[in-house]
């Protein structure tokens, strides 16, 4: 590729530094600060490496890695939407689609297309890899809530029913992880981390 | 794997949340806060995806991803050592080796061994993939310094010679990126971001 392409790629890498300033509702364990999207994406990638054996069907883990590393970048322009915020989730898909166009257009054309294809695969959740990647993206906040005594759940008055409904899709990627998640949810109610 | 293995794996994933609290000397662009190791690792993984075409020899990008995602985890126990801190770098290898044993022992035995092999490959820098991964790990702070007007360099009184010496290894992974890095370094001196 030409020097012009390298300039574009460096420009993209500098721009996505902003993902470190997009904050989620979950807390970094043992701290009083919210987790940001960049560190969340790293944590999901590690989760993919560690838990890939639990996918319902064998997955190409490197493809799962690419999806989880890229999945939240659109939030640099579209913002993070709390998953239990019904109003905020209206129009989210359109906002993120526009954000993806704007952001990935910083890259050379071939790479832009490659990355958008990977991101869209994640969003649609129709392949084995994207189903598993989505399962991890849902399981991770359960872990963060459980190990912070339900902090984000309690702050937003979330109930067991909401969490079960939101996370049932974990089963599409991994029955075993969904079984584990349900145990975590039930235990959270027992411990008072989550409203019954 | 048994449920016991899943418990271990979840324990590991919860423990490595701490990487989000290990801070580096570089700043998140446009902010007054230091970057942490987790978000840095995510950023490196994206850099690997975007710039893999510039490796001196063709690389297995998924292997590069695994290395950069895992490379800093030992710092949870061993701490981040500033690359220009000569005293701090004495004994660093031994500290990190012990940290790797402690941390990866949280995982089932097979996975522990797999992850230590990947981490050691990165540290040794003898393969095409590890040389390229190390190049990215050196290039990234140059970008952060350049785009924050040399903030971390100026705070620590770093000179052009130190930066050139520290980063010449970029060429082992990518001649093209080393050429780019040198331009960045020279321009940094001209702009007053870096001492001559």
XYZ file of C-alpha atoms in Angstrom:
392
model
C 0.000 0.000 0.000
C 1.123 3.569 -0.584
C 2.315 6.035 2.051
C -1.048 7.672 1.675
C -2.638 4.451 2.941
C -0.330 4.343 5.962
C -1.310 7.939 6.814
C -4.973 6.958 6.710
C -4.380 3.904 8.876
C -2.443 5.914 11.467
C -5.238 8.508 11.431
C -7.759 5.750 12.173
C -5.638 4.324 15.005
C -5.335 7.786 16.576
C -9.066 8.449 16.221
C -10.090 5.197 17.929
C -8.083 6.198 21.008
C -11.393 7.912 21.858
C -12.952 4.518 22.678
C -11.052 4.841 25.982
C -13.339 7.761 26.844
C -16.671 6.021 26.126
C -17.959 4.747 29.456
C -20.308 1.876 30.265
C -22.581 1.390 33.285
C -20.469 -1.397 34.798
C -17.679 -0.721 37.299
C -14.060 -1.862 37.192
C -13.951 -4.322 40.103
C -12.711 -2.894 43.388
C -12.888 0.697 42.098
C -15.369 3.565 41.932
C -14.993 4.179 38.237
C -16.982 2.962 35.281
C -15.362 0.682 32.788
C -14.684 2.108 29.317
C -15.345 0.433 25.979
C -11.668 -0.125 25.107
C -10.824 -2.079 28.249
C -14.158 -3.920 27.994
C -13.255 -4.997 24.443
C -9.868 -6.289 25.612
C -11.547 -8.223 28.418
C -14.030 -9.780 25.980
C -11.158 -10.860 23.720
C -9.523 -12.619 26.655
C -12.855 -14.219 27.502
C -13.078 -15.530 23.938
C -9.604 -17.064 24.214
C -10.325 -18.653 27.586
C -13.894 -19.882 27.063
C -14.021 -20.814 23.361
C -14.370 -24.513 24.211
C -17.905 -23.825 25.530
C -19.327 -22.609 22.203
C -22.283 -24.729 21.003
C -20.431 -25.421 17.758
C -16.694 -25.261 17.168
C -15.673 -21.654 16.491
C -12.801 -20.017 14.611
C -11.509 -18.164 17.660
C -9.485 -15.658 15.633
C -12.675 -14.582 13.908
C -14.404 -14.207 17.294
C -11.447 -12.087 18.437
C -11.792 -9.732 15.477
C -15.496 -9.287 16.158
C -15.176 -8.500 19.848
C -12.223 -6.168 19.256
C -14.226 -4.171 16.696
C -17.775 -4.504 18.018
C -17.990 -1.337 20.125
C -15.900 1.118 18.067
C -19.015 2.689 16.540
C -19.854 3.958 20.046
C -17.128 6.613 19.616
C -19.729 8.514 17.589
C -22.964 6.747 18.577
C -22.354 6.588 22.354
C -22.944 3.685 24.736
C -26.617 2.798 25.225
C -27.544 1.086 28.507
C -29.059 -2.244 27.527
C -32.105 -1.766 29.823
C -32.859 1.743 28.445
C -35.829 1.078 26.108
C -36.050 4.660 24.798
C -32.292 4.940 24.221
C -32.309 1.738 22.219
C -34.783 3.189 19.695
C -32.845 4.330 16.650
C -29.655 2.782 18.025
C -29.118 0.572 14.951
C -29.375 3.540 12.561
C -27.077 5.726 14.721
C -24.464 2.982 14.816
C -24.686 2.305 11.087
C -23.934 5.954 10.351
C -21.134 5.930 12.921
C -19.580 2.858 11.264
C -19.597 4.579 7.869
C -17.987 7.720 9.277
C -15.348 5.912 11.313
C -14.299 3.160 8.921
C -14.119 5.684 6.056
C -10.890 6.889 7.659
C -9.282 3.641 6.428
C -8.252 2.637 2.885
C -11.309 1.375 0.968
C -10.529 -2.368 1.073
C -9.914 -2.358 4.816
C -12.987 -0.216 5.443
C -15.145 -2.809 3.696
C -13.488 -5.740 5.490
C -14.069 -4.167 8.901
C -17.672 -3.199 8.197
C -18.385 -6.785 7.088
C -16.979 -8.113 10.394
C -18.958 -5.565 12.447
C -22.201 -6.321 10.579
C -21.683 -10.044 11.109
C -21.446 -9.408 14.854
C -24.557 -7.216 14.863
C -26.677 -9.713 12.914
C -25.646 -12.668 15.065
C -26.453 -15.252 12.394
C -23.142 -17.161 12.292
C -21.650 -19.519 14.874
C -18.852 -17.044 15.653
C -21.108 -14.008 16.015
C -23.569 -15.902 18.229
C -20.730 -16.903 20.510
C -19.275 -13.365 20.497
C -22.687 -11.977 21.482
C -22.940 -14.538 24.298
C -19.649 -13.299 25.738
C -20.736 -9.666 25.411
C -23.758 -10.502 27.566
C -22.004 -12.749 30.059
C -19.275 -10.215 30.889
C -21.545 -7.584 32.517
C -23.183 -10.352 34.575
C -19.753 -11.167 35.991
C -19.023 -7.505 36.676
C -22.350 -7.039 38.408
C -22.024 -10.217 40.439
C -18.494 -9.422 41.634
C -19.387 -5.815 42.482
C -22.407 -6.951 44.553
C -24.836 -5.893 41.822
C -23.704 -2.274 41.877
C -24.903 -1.187 38.415
C -28.104 -3.298 38.757
C -28.940 -1.733 42.104
C -28.250 1.798 40.854
C -30.741 1.324 38.031
C -33.320 -0.816 39.901
C -32.928 -3.783 37.559
C -34.952 -6.958 38.249
C -34.248 -10.668 37.807
C -36.849 -10.813 35.036
C -35.110 -8.054 33.050
C -31.745 -9.756 33.371
C -33.130 -13.163 32.378
C -34.928 -11.705 29.378
C -31.960 -9.635 28.223
C -29.497 -12.510 28.541
C -31.427 -15.578 27.371
C -29.617 -15.170 24.024
C -26.451 -16.430 25.710
C -27.895 -19.898 25.021
C -27.697 -19.280 21.257
C -23.912 -19.180 21.532
C -23.356 -21.495 24.475
C -25.762 -23.668 26.434
C -23.132 -24.277 29.068
C -22.460 -20.594 29.648
C -26.189 -19.880 29.821
C -26.556 -22.562 32.501
C -23.718 -20.905 34.432
C -25.248 -17.430 33.898
C -28.598 -18.553 35.321
C -26.890 -19.868 38.443
C -25.155 -16.491 38.791
C -28.452 -14.629 38.365
C -30.273 -16.791 40.913
C -27.448 -16.438 43.388
C -27.488 -12.660 42.832
C -31.150 -12.519 43.854
C -30.461 -14.645 46.944
C -27.593 -12.385 47.956
C -29.652 -9.220 47.400
C -27.563 -7.967 44.472
C -30.556 -8.094 42.130
C -34.276 -7.401 42.671
C -36.411 -10.588 42.608
C -13.950 -29.714 30.561
C -15.521 -30.132 33.973
C -17.428 -27.494 35.936
C -14.334 -27.209 38.067
C -12.451 -25.993 34.995
C -15.116 -23.413 34.239
C -14.822 -22.103 37.823
C -11.081 -21.726 37.385
C -11.481 -19.944 34.063
C -14.056 -17.526 35.485
C -11.711 -16.907 38.439
C -8.930 -16.021 36.004
C -11.181 -13.681 34.001
C -12.243 -11.897 37.196
C -8.628 -11.610 38.407
C -7.380 -10.040 35.161
C -9.932 -7.244 35.531
C -7.068 -5.745 37.590
C -5.138 -4.999 34.389
C -7.498 -2.014 34.082
C -5.832 -0.551 37.179
C -2.202 -0.904 36.017
C -1.215 2.477 34.581
C 1.404 3.383 32.002
C 3.276 6.677 31.510
C 1.426 7.597 28.296
C -1.759 9.678 28.315
C -5.099 8.919 26.707
C -5.229 11.558 23.957
C -7.123 14.719 24.831
C -7.329 13.780 28.527
C -5.314 14.261 31.721
C -5.262 10.610 32.662
C -2.723 7.896 32.065
C -3.603 4.996 29.862
C -3.999 1.596 31.531
C -2.628 -1.716 30.336
C -6.021 -3.196 29.377
C -6.984 -0.396 27.008
C -3.408 -0.298 25.685
C -3.622 -4.025 24.871
C -6.894 -3.496 23.016
C -5.353 -0.644 21.043
C -2.344 -2.804 20.110
C -4.660 -5.562 18.891
C -6.400 -3.070 16.610
C -3.002 -1.852 15.418
C -2.092 -5.448 14.543
C -5.294 -5.846 12.503
C -4.822 -2.542 10.685
C -1.056 -2.611 10.030
C -0.268 -6.325 9.517
C 0.517 -5.744 5.847
C 3.683 -3.844 6.866
C 5.358 -6.797 8.621
C 8.749 -7.688 7.076
C 7.491 -11.221 6.464
C 3.903 -12.378 6.184
C 2.434 -12.894 9.664
C -0.363 -15.049 11.070
C -2.341 -12.087 12.373
C -4.433 -14.170 14.785
C -1.226 -15.286 16.476
C -0.071 -11.660 16.728
C -3.452 -10.814 18.281
C -3.060 -13.476 20.958
C 0.407 -12.189 21.860
C -0.562 -8.536 22.185
C -3.720 -9.381 24.133
C -1.714 -11.428 26.645
C 1.632 -9.595 26.680
C 1.055 -7.219 29.596
C -1.076 -9.361 31.939
C 1.934 -10.243 34.094
C 2.064 -6.562 35.085
C -0.943 -7.180 37.356
C 1.585 -8.607 39.813
C 4.895 -7.283 38.414
C 3.770 -3.679 37.766
C 4.466 -1.491 34.739
C 8.129 -0.528 34.330
C 8.831 2.695 32.422
C 10.967 1.684 29.450
C 13.554 4.446 30.103
C 13.929 3.522 33.807
C 17.274 1.636 33.833
C 17.115 0.694 37.533
C 13.482 -0.436 37.345
C 14.290 -2.682 34.407
C 16.838 -4.662 36.429
C 15.186 -7.847 37.620
C 12.106 -7.127 35.508
C 12.365 -10.425 33.581
C 12.478 -12.472 36.799
C 9.593 -10.514 38.400
C 7.470 -11.074 35.324
C 8.310 -14.761 35.088
C 7.116 -15.300 38.667
C 4.027 -13.209 37.957
C 3.208 -15.342 34.905
C 3.432 -18.534 36.958
C 1.167 -17.125 39.678
C -1.410 -15.691 37.307
C -1.679 -18.436 34.723
C -1.844 -21.061 37.469
C -5.404 -19.889 38.031
C -6.309 -21.617 34.758
C -6.672 -25.357 33.999
C -3.211 -26.867 33.379
C -3.420 -27.214 29.583
C -4.551 -23.624 29.124
C -1.944 -22.367 31.579
C 0.798 -23.954 29.502
C -0.629 -22.697 26.200
C -0.783 -19.116 27.466
C 2.708 -19.158 28.990
C 4.104 -20.452 25.677
C 2.473 -17.525 23.827
C 3.726 -15.001 26.397
C 7.274 -16.403 26.301
C 7.269 -16.274 22.516
C 6.408 -12.572 22.702
C 9.113 -11.898 25.289
C 11.840 -13.705 23.334
C 10.998 -11.978 20.043
C 12.544 -14.718 17.910
C 9.631 -15.491 15.585
C 8.171 -13.376 12.772
C 4.956 -12.838 14.731
C 6.642 -11.874 18.007
C 9.030 -9.459 16.249
C 6.080 -7.754 14.609
C 4.112 -7.695 17.901
C 7.097 -6.079 19.647
C 7.344 -3.483 16.853
C 3.736 -2.475 17.457
C 4.290 -2.317 21.215
C 7.069 0.223 20.586
C 5.348 2.190 17.851
C 2.169 2.804 19.879
C 3.766 4.980 22.624
C 5.501 7.019 19.889
C 2.080 7.818 18.460
C 0.703 8.696 21.895
C 3.632 10.951 22.629
C 3.516 12.624 19.233
C -0.214 13.325 19.410
C -0.023 14.605 22.995
C 2.817 17.024 22.069
C 5.410 14.798 23.731
C 3.732 14.976 27.120
C 5.231 11.860 28.736
C 8.633 12.491 27.079
C 8.748 16.074 28.382
C 7.694 15.029 31.888
C 10.605 12.592 32.070
C 13.182 14.653 30.129
C 13.586 12.028 27.400
C 15.961 12.741 24.476
C 15.912 11.908 20.770
C 18.854 9.552 21.284
C 17.028 7.565 23.988
C 13.944 7.208 21.804
C 15.967 6.153 18.752
C 17.925 3.596 20.748
C 14.867 2.189 22.484
C 12.849 1.868 19.296
C 15.379 0.755 16.672
C 14.003 -2.782 17.178
C 10.871 -1.722 15.328
C 12.908 -2.463 12.181
C 13.154 -6.154 13.156
C 9.400 -6.451 12.719
C 8.800 -3.845 10.033
C 11.214 -1.725 8.025
C 8.372 0.400 6.773
C 7.049 1.194 10.236
C 10.575 1.990 11.450
C 10.966 4.461 8.566
C 7.665 6.048 9.602
C 8.714 6.072 13.290
C 11.959 7.890 12.492
C 10.043 10.599 10.632
C 7.778 10.949 13.668
C 10.784 11.213 16.011
C 12.540 13.817 13.865
C 9.372 15.831 13.544
C 8.897 15.623 17.334
C 12.322 17.212 17.879
C 11.543 19.964 15.366
C 8.236 20.705 17.075
C 9.847 20.755 20.536
C 8.020 17.648 21.803
C 11.304 15.788 22.342
C 14.753 16.979 23.484
C 17.349 16.970 20.661
